[in-house]
Amino acid sequence: MSSGFVGYLWDGLLITLQLTVYGAALGLVFAFAAGLARLSGNKVLRGIAFLYTEIFRGFPALILLFWLIFVIPAFGFQFDPLFAGTLALALNIGAYAAEVVRGAVQSVPKGQTEAAIALNFTPAQRMRKVILPQAIVAMIPPFSNNLIELLKATALVSIVYLSDLTFAGQLIRASTGETTTVFLGLLVGYGVIALIFTALMRWLERIAARKLGRQVPPGAIGRIFNRRSAEPQGV
Amino acid sequence: MDFQWNLVWDSVPTLLDGLVTALIATVLGYAVALVLGLVFALLRRSDSAWIRWPIGVLIEFIRSTPLLVQLFFLFYVLPLIGVSAPALLTGVVGLGLHYATYTSEVYRSGIDNVPAGQWEASTALNLSTRRTWTSVILPQAIPRVIPALGNYVIAMFKDTPLLAAITVLEMLGLARSIGADTFRYAEPITAAGLLYLIVALVMAWGARVVERKFGTVRG
């Protein structure tokens, strides 16, 4: 493989990683906003959050991407393609992750809320100092799945001509005809990136669990080698 | 502003053909996923580590790589090794294989949740391994996981636009070809998006009805 191709792949890899990291960051914002809004006492907030999660979970990510890139310009406004890609991925994954946030907050035992009330905490203090620190530990394993889903979804941007890893692979395939090598290489590449992300999330999970004095159940690698699956996770 | 709602309506009749294609792909792909997922789940419980590990690695690998690249792989590589299949069939296999890795985990949790006493009772009754699986374990494991399996129909339907990338004319593919004819992409894509949303919401409602019927209402 010539060095030009390595350059393509490197640039593509950077775009893929950027999309994943920015998408995850923006997705987290949507997830926490919508997840907490669904638990709020305010009916309007709850309604908006409900609509957001239902609509964006029912809407294919690829269509959302096409919409942001080809339909928004018809209304006289244009996003930067990388931003449109990030926004589409974040809106989509945020809707799934919002349910994770909601479920994790709800899974914190009621006694904790009651104890916080007894200690005269304000609602904000209760959430920030008692509920969230415990809920976040429960969120990390399902977030890890969401992150891999997001990574996989970044490949979609190649269809709207954003030059990510998949797009770079297609360029190389078009100019060399090495179909099998290129696509196998792409699959292995994504697999390795996913493995790295999973390992990072496991590390995070272990740190968070240790802070609460808990044990971490086996993850992906453990699942390969054990016959029994991991215990059902929080949500 | 340059967006004409009447063109959105005009593209609906054409897109409905694509909706049929998308639904066919979903139903067939789902059937593949249900069967293959069960096979994966059973192989993962094999007594031989030589079967268990490779299947485990394969499942984790397929689960963590993009469906789009898998579809490209099947679409471009199968002809090279002398297998020529229509694009829709390639898409069905791709969707089915991808989702089989998810359904296998679901089956697995169902099987793990069958109480150990059921295995012991089967042994005590001198049932063969096959009889234990077909008459005792699976009839208890599968009903438990029906709600969880149902979610993947909607997920798979939402992944059918990817088939446009391998030349299947489902809704997105047709929306793009309308766009190529009329030089207006915004309206047909909006129409396709709305149709996807409506069908996905109807499916979600249907899934809830099925869940209620089987008595395991979740969250």
Coordinates of N, CA and C in Angstrom, one line a residue, chain B:
Chain B
M1 N -37.1 31.2 1.5 CA -37.3 29.8 1.8 C -37.8 29.1 0.5
D2 N -37.3 27.9 0.3 CA -37.5 27.3 -1.0 C -37.9 25.8 -0.7
F3 N -39.0 25.6 -0.1 CA -39.4 24.2 0.3 C -40.9 24.1 -0.1
Q4 N -41.2 23.1 -0.9 CA -42.6 23.0 -1.4 C -43.3 21.8 -0.9
W5 N -44.2 22.0 0.0 CA -44.9 20.9 0.7 C -45.6 20.0 -0.3
N6 N -46.1 20.6 -1.4 CA -46.9 19.7 -2.3 C -45.9 18.7 -2.9
L7 N -44.6 19.0 -3.1 CA -43.7 18.0 -3.6 C -43.5 16.9 -2.6
V8 N -43.6 17.2 -1.3 CA -43.5 16.2 -0.3 C -44.6 15.1 -0.5
W9 N -45.9 15.7 -0.7 CA -47.0 14.8 -0.9 C -46.9 14.0 -2.2
D10 N -46.3 14.7 -3.3 CA -46.2 14.0 -4.6 C -45.3 12.8 -4.5
S11 N -44.3 12.9 -3.6 CA -43.3 11.8 -3.7 C -43.8 10.6 -2.8
V12 N -44.9 10.8 -2.1 CA -45.3 9.7 -1.2 C -45.7 8.4 -2.0
P13 N -46.5 8.5 -3.1 CA -46.9 7.2 -3.8 C -45.7 6.4 -4.2
T14 N -44.6 7.1 -4.8 CA -43.4 6.4 -5.2 C -42.7 5.8 -4.0
L15 N -42.7 6.5 -2.9 CA -41.9 6.0 -1.8 C -42.6 4.8 -1.1
L16 N -43.9 4.7 -1.3 CA -44.6 3.6 -0.7 C -44.1 2.2 -1.3
D17 N -43.7 2.2 -2.6 CA -43.0 1.0 -3.1 C -41.8 0.7 -2.3
G18 N -41.0 1.7 -1.9 CA -39.8 1.5 -1.1 C -40.1 1.1 0.3
L19 N -41.3 1.5 0.8 CA -41.7 1.1 2.1 C -41.9 -0.4 2.1
V20 N -42.6 -0.9 1.0 CA -42.8 -2.3 0.9 C -41.5 -3.1 0.9
T21 N -40.5 -2.6 0.1 CA -39.2 -3.2 0.1 C -38.6 -3.2 1.5
A22 N -38.7 -2.1 2.2 CA -38.1 -2.0 3.5 C -38.7 -3.0 4.4
L23 N -40.1 -3.1 4.3 CA -40.8 -4.1 5.2 C -40.4 -5.5 4.9
I24 N -40.3 -5.8 3.6 CA -39.9 -7.2 3.2 C -38.5 -7.5 3.8
A25 N -37.6 -6.5 3.6 CA -36.2 -6.7 4.2 C -36.3 -6.9 5.7
T26 N -37.1 -6.1 6.4 CA -37.2 -6.2 7.8 C -37.7 -7.6 8.2
V27 N -38.8 -8.0 7.6 CA -39.4 -9.3 8.0 C -38.4 -10.5 7.7
L28 N -37.8 -10.5 6.5 CA -36.9 -11.6 6.2 C -35.6 -11.5 7.1
G29 N -35.1 -10.3 7.2 CA -33.9 -10.1 8.0 C -34.1 -10.5 9.5
Y30 N -35.3 -10.2 9.9 CA -35.7 -10.6 11.3 C -35.8 -12.1 11.5
A31 N -36.4 -12.7 10.5 CA -36.4 -14.2 10.5 C -35.0 -14.8 10.6
V32 N -34.1 -14.3 9.8 CA -32.7 -14.8 9.8 C -32.2 -14.5 11.2
A33 N -32.4 -13.3 11.7 CA -31.8 -13.0 13.0 C -32.3 -13.9 14.1
L34 N -33.6 -14.2 14.1 CA -34.2 -15.0 15.1 C -33.6 -16.4 15.1
V35 N -33.5 -17.0 13.9 CA -33.0 -18.4 13.8 C -31.5 -18.4 14.1
L36 N -30.8 -17.5 13.4 CA -29.3 -17.6 13.5 C -28.9 -17.2 15.0
G37 N -29.6 -16.3 15.6 CA -29.3 -15.9 16.9 C -29.5 -17.1 17.9
L38 N -30.5 -17.9 17.7 CA -30.7 -19.1 18.5 C -29.5 -20.0 18.3
V39 N -29.1 -20.2 17.0 CA -28.0 -21.1 16.7 C -26.7 -20.6 17.5
F40 N -26.5 -19.3 17.3 CA -25.3 -18.7 18.0 C -25.4 -18.9 19.5
A41 N -26.6 -18.7 20.1 CA -26.7 -18.8 21.5 C -26.4 -20.3 22.0
L42 N -26.9 -21.2 21.2 CA -26.7 -22.6 21.5 C -25.2 -23.0 21.4
L43 N -24.6 -22.5 20.2 CA -23.2 -22.9 20.0 C -22.3 -22.3 21.1
R44 N -22.8 -21.2 21.7 CA -22.0 -20.6 22.7 C -22.0 -21.3 24.0
R45 N -23.0 -22.3 24.1 CA -23.1 -23.1 25.3 C -22.5 -24.5 25.0
S46 N -21.9 -24.6 23.9 CA -21.3 -25.9 23.5 C -20.3 -26.4 24.6
D47 N -20.1 -27.7 24.7 CA -19.1 -28.2 25.6 C -17.7 -28.0 25.1
S48 N -17.6 -27.8 23.8 CA -16.2 -27.7 23.3 C -15.8 -26.2 23.3
A49 N -14.6 -26.0 23.9 CA -14.1 -24.6 23.9 C -13.8 -24.2 22.5
W50 N -13.5 -25.1 21.6 CA -13.1 -24.8 20.2 C -14.3 -24.2 19.5
I51 N -15.5 -24.5 19.9 CA -16.7 -23.9 19.3 C -17.0 -22.6 20.0
R52 N -16.9 -22.7 21.4 CA -17.4 -21.5 22.2 C -16.6 -20.3 21.9
W53 N -15.3 -20.3 21.9 CA -14.5 -19.1 21.8 C -14.6 -18.5 20.4
P54 N -14.4 -19.2 19.3 CA -14.5 -18.6 18.0 C -15.9 -17.9 17.8
I55 N -17.0 -18.6 18.3 CA -18.3 -18.0 18.1 C -18.4 -16.7 19.0
G56 N -17.8 -16.8 20.2 CA -17.9 -15.6 21.0 C -17.1 -14.4 20.4
V57 N -16.0 -14.7 19.9 CA -15.2 -13.6 19.2 C -15.9 -13.1 18.0
L58 N -16.5 -14.0 17.2 CA -17.2 -13.6 16.0 C -18.4 -12.7 16.4
I59 N -19.1 -13.1 17.4 CA -20.3 -12.3 17.8 C -19.9 -10.9 18.3
E60 N -18.8 -10.8 19.2 CA -18.4 -9.5 19.6 C -17.9 -8.7 18.5
F61 N -17.2 -9.3 17.5 CA -16.7 -8.6 16.4 C -17.8 -8.0 15.5
I62 N -18.8 -8.9 15.2 CA -19.9 -8.4 14.3 C -20.7 -7.3 15.0
R63 N -20.8 -7.4 16.3 CA -21.6 -6.4 17.1 C -20.9 -5.1 17.1
S64 N -19.6 -5.1 17.1 CA -18.9 -3.8 17.3 C -18.4 -3.2 16.0
T65 N -18.8 -3.7 14.8 CA -18.3 -3.1 13.6 C -19.6 -2.6 12.8
P66 N -19.4 -1.5 12.0 CA -20.6 -0.9 11.4 C -21.3 -1.8 10.4
L67 N -22.7 -1.8 10.5 CA -23.5 -2.6 9.6 C -23.2 -2.1 8.2
L68 N -23.0 -0.8 8.0 CA -22.8 -0.4 6.6 C -21.5 -1.0 6.0
V69 N -20.5 -1.1 6.8 CA -19.2 -1.8 6.2 C -19.5 -3.3 6.0
Q70 N -20.3 -3.9 6.9 CA -20.6 -5.3 6.7 C -21.4 -5.5 5.4
L71 N -22.3 -4.6 5.1 CA -23.2 -4.7 3.9 C -22.3 -4.5 2.7
F72 N -21.4 -3.5 2.7 CA -20.4 -3.3 1.6 C -19.6 -4.6 1.4
F73 N -19.1 -5.1 2.5 CA -18.3 -6.3 2.4 C -19.1 -7.4 1.7
L74 N -20.3 -7.7 2.1 CA -21.1 -8.8 1.5 C -21.4 -8.4 0.0
F75 N -21.7 -7.2 -0.2 CA -22.2 -6.8 -1.5 C -21.0 -6.9 -2.6
Y76 N -19.8 -6.5 -2.1 CA -18.7 -6.4 -3.1 C -17.9 -7.7 -3.1
V77 N -17.8 -8.4 -1.9 CA -16.9 -9.5 -1.8 C -17.6 -10.8 -2.3
L78 N -18.9 -11.0 -2.0 CA -19.6 -12.2 -2.4 C -19.4 -12.5 -3.9
P79 N -19.6 -11.5 -4.8 CA -19.5 -11.8 -6.2 C -18.0 -12.3 -6.5
L80 N -17.1 -11.7 -5.8 CA -15.7 -12.1 -6.1 C -15.4 -13.6 -5.7
I81 N -16.1 -14.1 -4.8 CA -15.9 -15.6 -4.5 C -17.0 -16.4 -5.2
G82 N -17.6 -15.8 -6.2 CA -18.5 -16.6 -7.0 C -19.9 -16.7 -6.6
V83 N -20.3 -16.0 -5.5 CA -21.7 -16.0 -5.1 C -22.4 -14.8 -5.6
S84 N -23.3 -15.0 -6.5 CA -24.0 -13.8 -7.0 C -25.5 -13.8 -6.5
A85 N -25.8 -12.8 -5.7 CA -27.2 -12.8 -5.1 C -27.8 -11.4 -5.4
P86 N -29.1 -11.3 -5.5 CA -29.7 -9.9 -5.7 C -29.3 -9.1 -4.5
A87 N -29.3 -7.7 -4.7 CA -28.9 -6.8 -3.7 C -29.8 -7.0 -2.4
L88 N -31.1 -7.1 -2.7 CA -32.0 -7.2 -1.5 C -31.7 -8.4 -0.7
L89 N -31.3 -9.5 -1.3 CA -31.0 -10.8 -0.6 C -29.7 -10.5 0.2
T90 N -28.7 -9.9 -0.4 CA -27.5 -9.6 0.3 C -27.8 -8.7 1.5
G91 N -28.7 -7.7 1.3 CA -29.1 -6.9 2.4 C -29.7 -7.6 3.6
V92 N -30.6 -8.6 3.2 CA -31.3 -9.4 4.2 C -30.3 -10.2 5.0
V93 N -29.4 -10.8 4.3 CA -28.4 -11.6 5.0 C -27.5 -10.7 5.9
G94 N -27.2 -9.5 5.4 CA -26.4 -8.6 6.2 C -27.1 -8.2 7.5
L95 N -28.4 -7.7 7.3 CA -29.2 -7.3 8.5 C -29.4 -8.5 9.4
G96 N -29.7 -9.6 8.9 CA -30.0 -10.8 9.7 C -28.7 -11.2 10.5
L97 N -27.6 -11.2 9.9 CA -26.3 -11.6 10.5 C -26.0 -10.6 11.6
H98 N -26.1 -9.3 11.3 CA -25.8 -8.3 12.3 C -26.7 -8.4 13.5
Y99 N -28.0 -8.5 13.3 CA -28.9 -8.6 14.4 C -28.9 -9.9 15.1
A100 N -28.5 -11.0 14.5 CA -28.4 -12.3 15.1 C -27.4 -12.2 16.3
T101 N -26.4 -11.3 16.2 CA -25.5 -11.2 17.4 C -26.2 -10.5 18.6
Y102 N -27.2 -9.7 18.3 CA -27.9 -9.1 19.4 C -28.9 -10.1 19.9
T103 N -29.6 -10.7 19.0 CA -30.7 -11.7 19.5 C -30.0 -12.8 20.3
S104 N -28.8 -13.2 19.9 CA -28.2 -14.4 20.6 C -27.9 -14.0 22.0
E105 N -27.6 -12.7 22.3 CA -27.4 -12.3 23.7 C -28.7 -12.4 24.5
V106 N -29.8 -12.0 23.8 CA -31.1 -12.0 24.4 C -31.5 -13.5 24.7
Y107 N -31.3 -14.4 23.8 CA -31.6 -15.8 24.0 C -30.8 -16.3 25.2
R108 N -29.6 -15.9 25.2 CA -28.6 -16.3 26.2 C -29.1 -15.9 27.6
S109 N -29.6 -14.7 27.7 CA -30.0 -14.3 29.0 C -31.3 -15.1 29.4
G110 N -32.1 -15.4 28.4 CA -33.3 -16.2 28.7 C -32.9 -17.5 29.1
I111 N -32.0 -18.2 28.5 CA -31.5 -19.5 28.9 C -30.9 -19.5 30.3
D112 N -30.1 -18.5 30.5 CA -29.4 -18.4 31.8 C -30.5 -18.2 32.9
N113 N -31.6 -17.6 32.6 CA -32.6 -17.4 33.6 C -33.6 -18.6 33.9
V114 N -33.4 -19.7 33.1 CA -34.2 -20.9 33.5 C -33.5 -21.5 34.7
P115 N -34.3 -21.7 35.8 CA -33.8 -22.1 37.0 C -33.0 -23.4 36.9
A116 N -31.9 -23.6 37.6 CA -31.0 -24.7 37.5 C -31.8 -26.0 37.8
G117 N -32.8 -25.9 38.7 CA -33.6 -27.1 39.1 C -34.2 -27.8 37.9
Q118 N -34.5 -27.0 36.8 CA -35.1 -27.6 35.6 C -34.1 -28.5 34.9
W119 N -32.8 -28.1 34.9 CA -31.8 -29.0 34.3 C -31.7 -30.3 35.1
E120 N -31.7 -30.1 36.5 CA -31.5 -31.2 37.3 C -32.7 -32.2 37.2
A121 N -33.9 -31.6 37.1 CA -35.1 -32.4 37.0 C -35.0 -33.2 35.7
S122 N -34.6 -32.6 34.6 CA -34.5 -33.3 33.3 C -33.5 -34.4 33.4
T123 N -32.4 -34.2 34.1 CA -31.4 -35.3 34.3 C -32.0 -36.4 35.1
A124 N -32.7 -36.0 36.1 CA -33.4 -37.1 37.0 C -34.4 -37.9 36.2
L125 N -35.0 -37.2 35.3 CA -36.0 -37.9 34.5 C -35.4 -38.7 33.3
N126 N -34.1 -38.6 33.2 CA -33.3 -39.3 32.2 C -33.6 -38.9 30.8
L127 N -33.9 -37.6 30.7 CA -34.1 -37.0 29.3 C -32.8 -36.9 28.6
S128 N -32.8 -37.1 27.3 CA -31.6 -36.8 26.5 C -31.3 -35.3 26.5
T129 N -30.1 -35.0 26.1 CA -29.7 -33.6 26.0 C -30.7 -32.8 25.1
R130 N -30.9 -33.4 23.9 CA -31.8 -32.8 22.9 C -33.2 -32.6 23.5
R131 N -33.7 -33.6 24.1 CA -35.0 -33.5 24.7 C -35.1 -32.4 25.8
T132 N -34.0 -32.4 26.6 CA -34.0 -31.3 27.6 C -34.1 -30.0 27.0
W133 N -33.3 -29.7 25.9 CA -33.4 -28.4 25.3 C -34.8 -28.2 24.7
T134 N -35.3 -29.1 23.9 CA -36.5 -28.8 23.1 C -37.7 -28.9 24.0
S135 N -37.8 -29.7 25.0 CA -39.0 -29.8 25.7 C -39.0 -29.1 27.1
V136 N -37.8 -28.8 27.6 CA -37.8 -28.2 28.9 C -37.2 -26.7 28.9
I137 N -36.0 -26.6 28.4 CA -35.3 -25.3 28.5 C -35.9 -24.3 27.6
L138 N -35.8 -24.6 26.3 CA -36.3 -23.5 25.3 C -37.7 -23.1 25.5
P139 N -38.7 -24.0 25.7 CA -40.0 -23.6 25.9 C -40.2 -22.6 27.1
Q140 N -39.3 -22.7 28.0 CA -39.3 -21.7 29.2 C -38.5 -20.5 28.9
A141 N -37.4 -20.6 28.1 CA -36.5 -19.5 27.9 C -37.1 -18.5 26.9
I142 N -37.7 -19.1 25.8 CA -38.1 -18.2 24.7 C -39.2 -17.2 25.1
P143 N -40.3 -17.7 25.7 CA -41.4 -16.8 26.1 C -40.9 -15.6 26.9
R144 N -39.9 -15.9 27.8 CA -39.4 -14.8 28.6 C -38.7 -13.7 27.8
V145 N -38.2 -14.0 26.7 CA -37.4 -13.0 25.9 C -38.1 -12.4 24.8
I146 N -39.4 -12.8 24.6 CA -40.2 -12.2 23.5 C -40.2 -10.7 23.4
P147 N -40.5 -10.0 24.6 CA -40.5 -8.6 24.5 C -39.2 -8.0 24.1
A148 N -38.1 -8.6 24.6 CA -36.8 -8.0 24.3 C -36.5 -8.3 22.8
L149 N -36.9 -9.4 22.3 CA -36.7 -9.7 20.9 C -37.5 -8.7 20.0
G150 N -38.7 -8.4 20.5 CA -39.5 -7.5 19.7 C -38.9 -6.2 19.4
N151 N -38.1 -5.7 20.3 CA -37.5 -4.4 20.1 C -36.6 -4.3 18.8
Y152 N -36.0 -5.5 18.5 CA -35.1 -5.5 17.3 C -35.8 -5.4 16.0
V153 N -37.2 -5.6 16.0 CA -37.9 -5.4 14.7 C -37.8 -4.0 14.3
I154 N -38.0 -3.1 15.3 CA -38.0 -1.7 15.0 C -36.6 -1.2 14.7
A155 N -35.7 -1.7 15.5 CA -34.3 -1.3 15.2 C -33.9 -1.7 13.8
M156 N -34.3 -2.9 13.4 CA -33.9 -3.3 12.1 C -34.6 -2.5 11.0
F157 N -35.8 -2.2 11.2 CA -36.5 -1.4 10.2 C -35.8 -0.1 10.0
K158 N -35.3 0.5 11.2 CA -34.7 1.8 11.1 C -33.3 1.7 10.4
D159 N -32.8 0.5 10.3 CA -31.5 0.3 9.6 C -31.7 0.0 8.1
T160 N -32.9 -0.2 7.7 CA -33.1 -0.5 6.2 C -32.6 0.6 5.3
P161 N -32.6 1.9 5.7 CA -32.1 2.9 4.8 C -30.7 2.6 4.3
L162 N -29.9 1.9 5.1 CA -28.6 1.6 4.8 C -28.5 0.7 3.5
L163 N -29.6 0.0 3.2 CA -29.6 -0.8 2.0 C -29.5 0.0 0.8
A164 N -29.9 1.3 0.9 CA -29.8 2.2 -0.3 C -28.4 2.2 -0.8
A165 N -27.4 2.1 0.2 CA -26.0 2.2 -0.2 C -25.6 1.0 -1.0
I166 N -26.3 -0.2 -1.0 CA -26.0 -1.3 -1.8 C -27.0 -1.4 -2.9
T167 N -27.5 -0.3 -3.4 CA -28.4 -0.2 -4.6 C -29.8 -0.8 -4.4
V168 N -30.2 -1.1 -3.2 CA -31.6 -1.6 -3.0 C -32.5 -0.3 -3.0
L169 N -33.6 -0.3 -3.8 CA -34.4 0.8 -3.9 C -35.5 0.8 -2.8
E170 N -35.0 1.0 -1.6 CA -36.0 1.2 -0.5 C -36.3 2.7 -0.4
M171 N -36.9 3.1 0.7 CA -37.4 4.5 0.6 C -36.3 5.6 0.4
L172 N -35.2 5.4 1.0 CA -34.1 6.4 0.9 C -33.6 6.3 -0.6
G173 N -33.4 5.1 -1.1 CA -33.0 4.9 -2.5 C -33.9 5.6 -3.5
L174 N -35.2 5.4 -3.3 CA -36.2 6.0 -4.2 C -36.2 7.6 -4.0
A175 N -36.1 8.0 -2.7 CA -36.0 9.5 -2.5 C -34.9 10.1 -3.2
R176 N -33.7 9.4 -3.2 CA -32.6 9.9 -4.0 C -32.8 9.9 -5.5
S177 N -33.5 8.9 -6.0 CA -33.7 8.8 -7.4 C -34.7 9.9 -7.8
I178 N -35.7 10.1 -7.0 CA -36.6 11.2 -7.3 C -35.8 12.5 -7.3
G179 N -34.9 12.7 -6.4 CA -34.1 13.9 -6.3 C -33.2 14.0 -7.6
A180 N -32.7 12.9 -8.1 CA -31.9 12.9 -9.3 C -32.7 13.3 -10.5
D181 N -34.0 13.0 -10.5 CA -34.8 13.3 -11.7 C -35.3 14.8 -11.6
T182 N -35.6 15.3 -10.4 CA -36.2 16.6 -10.3 C -35.3 17.6 -9.8
F183 N -34.1 17.3 -9.4 CA -33.1 18.2 -8.8 C -33.6 18.8 -7.5
R184 N -34.5 18.1 -6.9 CA -35.0 18.6 -5.6 C -34.9 17.4 -4.6
Y185 N -34.0 17.5 -3.7 CA -33.8 16.4 -2.7 C -34.5 16.6 -1.4
A186 N -34.7 17.9 -1.1 CA -35.3 18.2 0.3 C -36.6 17.5 0.5
E187 N -37.5 17.7 -0.5 CA -38.9 17.2 -0.3 C -39.0 15.7 -0.3
P188 N -38.5 15.0 -1.3 CA -38.6 13.5 -1.1 C -37.9 12.9 0.1
I189 N -36.8 13.6 0.6 CA -36.2 13.0 1.8 C -37.0 13.3 3.0
T190 N -37.7 14.5 3.0 CA -38.6 14.8 4.1 C -39.7 13.8 4.1
A191 N -40.3 13.5 2.9 CA -41.4 12.6 2.9 C -40.9 11.2 3.4
A192 N -39.7 10.8 3.0 CA -39.2 9.4 3.4 C -39.1 9.5 4.9
G193 N -38.5 10.5 5.5 CA -38.3 10.6 6.9 C -39.6 10.5 7.7
L194 N -40.6 11.2 7.2 CA -41.9 11.2 7.9 C -42.5 9.8 7.8
L195 N -42.4 9.1 6.6 CA -42.9 7.8 6.5 C -42.2 6.8 7.5
Y196 N -40.9 6.9 7.6 CA -40.1 6.1 8.5 C -40.6 6.3 9.9
L197 N -40.8 7.6 10.3 CA -41.2 7.9 11.6 C -42.6 7.3 12.0
I198 N -43.5 7.5 11.0 CA -44.9 7.0 11.3 C -44.8 5.5 11.4
V199 N -44.2 4.8 10.5 CA -44.2 3.3 10.6 C -43.5 2.9 11.9
A200 N -42.3 3.5 12.2 CA -41.6 3.1 13.4 C -42.5 3.3 14.7
L201 N -43.2 4.4 14.7 CA -44.1 4.7 15.9 C -45.2 3.6 15.9
V202 N -45.8 3.3 14.8 CA -46.8 2.3 14.7 C -46.2 0.9 15.2
M203 N -45.0 0.6 14.8 CA -44.4 -0.6 15.2 C -44.1 -0.6 16.7
A204 N -43.7 0.5 17.2 CA -43.4 0.6 18.7 C -44.7 0.3 19.5
W205 N -45.8 0.9 18.9 CA -47.1 0.7 19.5 C -47.5 -0.8 19.5
G206 N -47.3 -1.4 18.3 CA -47.6 -2.8 18.1 C -46.8 -3.7 19.1
A207 N -45.5 -3.3 19.2 CA -44.6 -4.1 20.1 C -45.2 -4.0 21.5
R208 N -45.7 -2.9 22.0 CA -46.3 -2.8 23.3 C -47.5 -3.7 23.4
V209 N -48.3 -3.7 22.4 CA -49.5 -4.6 22.4 C -49.1 -6.1 22.6
V210 N -48.0 -6.5 21.8 CA -47.6 -7.9 21.9 C -47.0 -8.1 23.3
E211 N -46.3 -7.2 23.8 CA -45.7 -7.3 25.2 C -46.8 -7.6 26.2
R212 N -47.9 -6.7 26.1 CA -48.9 -6.8 27.1 C -49.6 -8.2 26.9
K213 N -49.7 -8.7 25.7 CA -50.4 -9.9 25.5 C -49.6 -11.1 26.1
F214 N -48.3 -11.0 26.1 CA -47.5 -12.1 26.7 C -47.3 -11.8 28.2
G215 N -47.9 -10.8 28.7 CA -47.9 -10.6 30.2 C -46.6 -10.1 30.8
T216 N -45.6 -9.8 30.0 CA -44.4 -9.3 30.6 C -44.2 -7.9 30.3
V217 N -44.9 -7.0 31.0 CA -44.8 -5.6 30.7 C -43.5 -5.0 31.4
R218 N -42.7 -4.4 30.6 CA -41.4 -3.9 31.1 C -41.5 -2.3 31.0
G219 N -41.0 -1.7 32.1 CA -40.9 -0.3 32.2 C -41.8 0.5 31.4

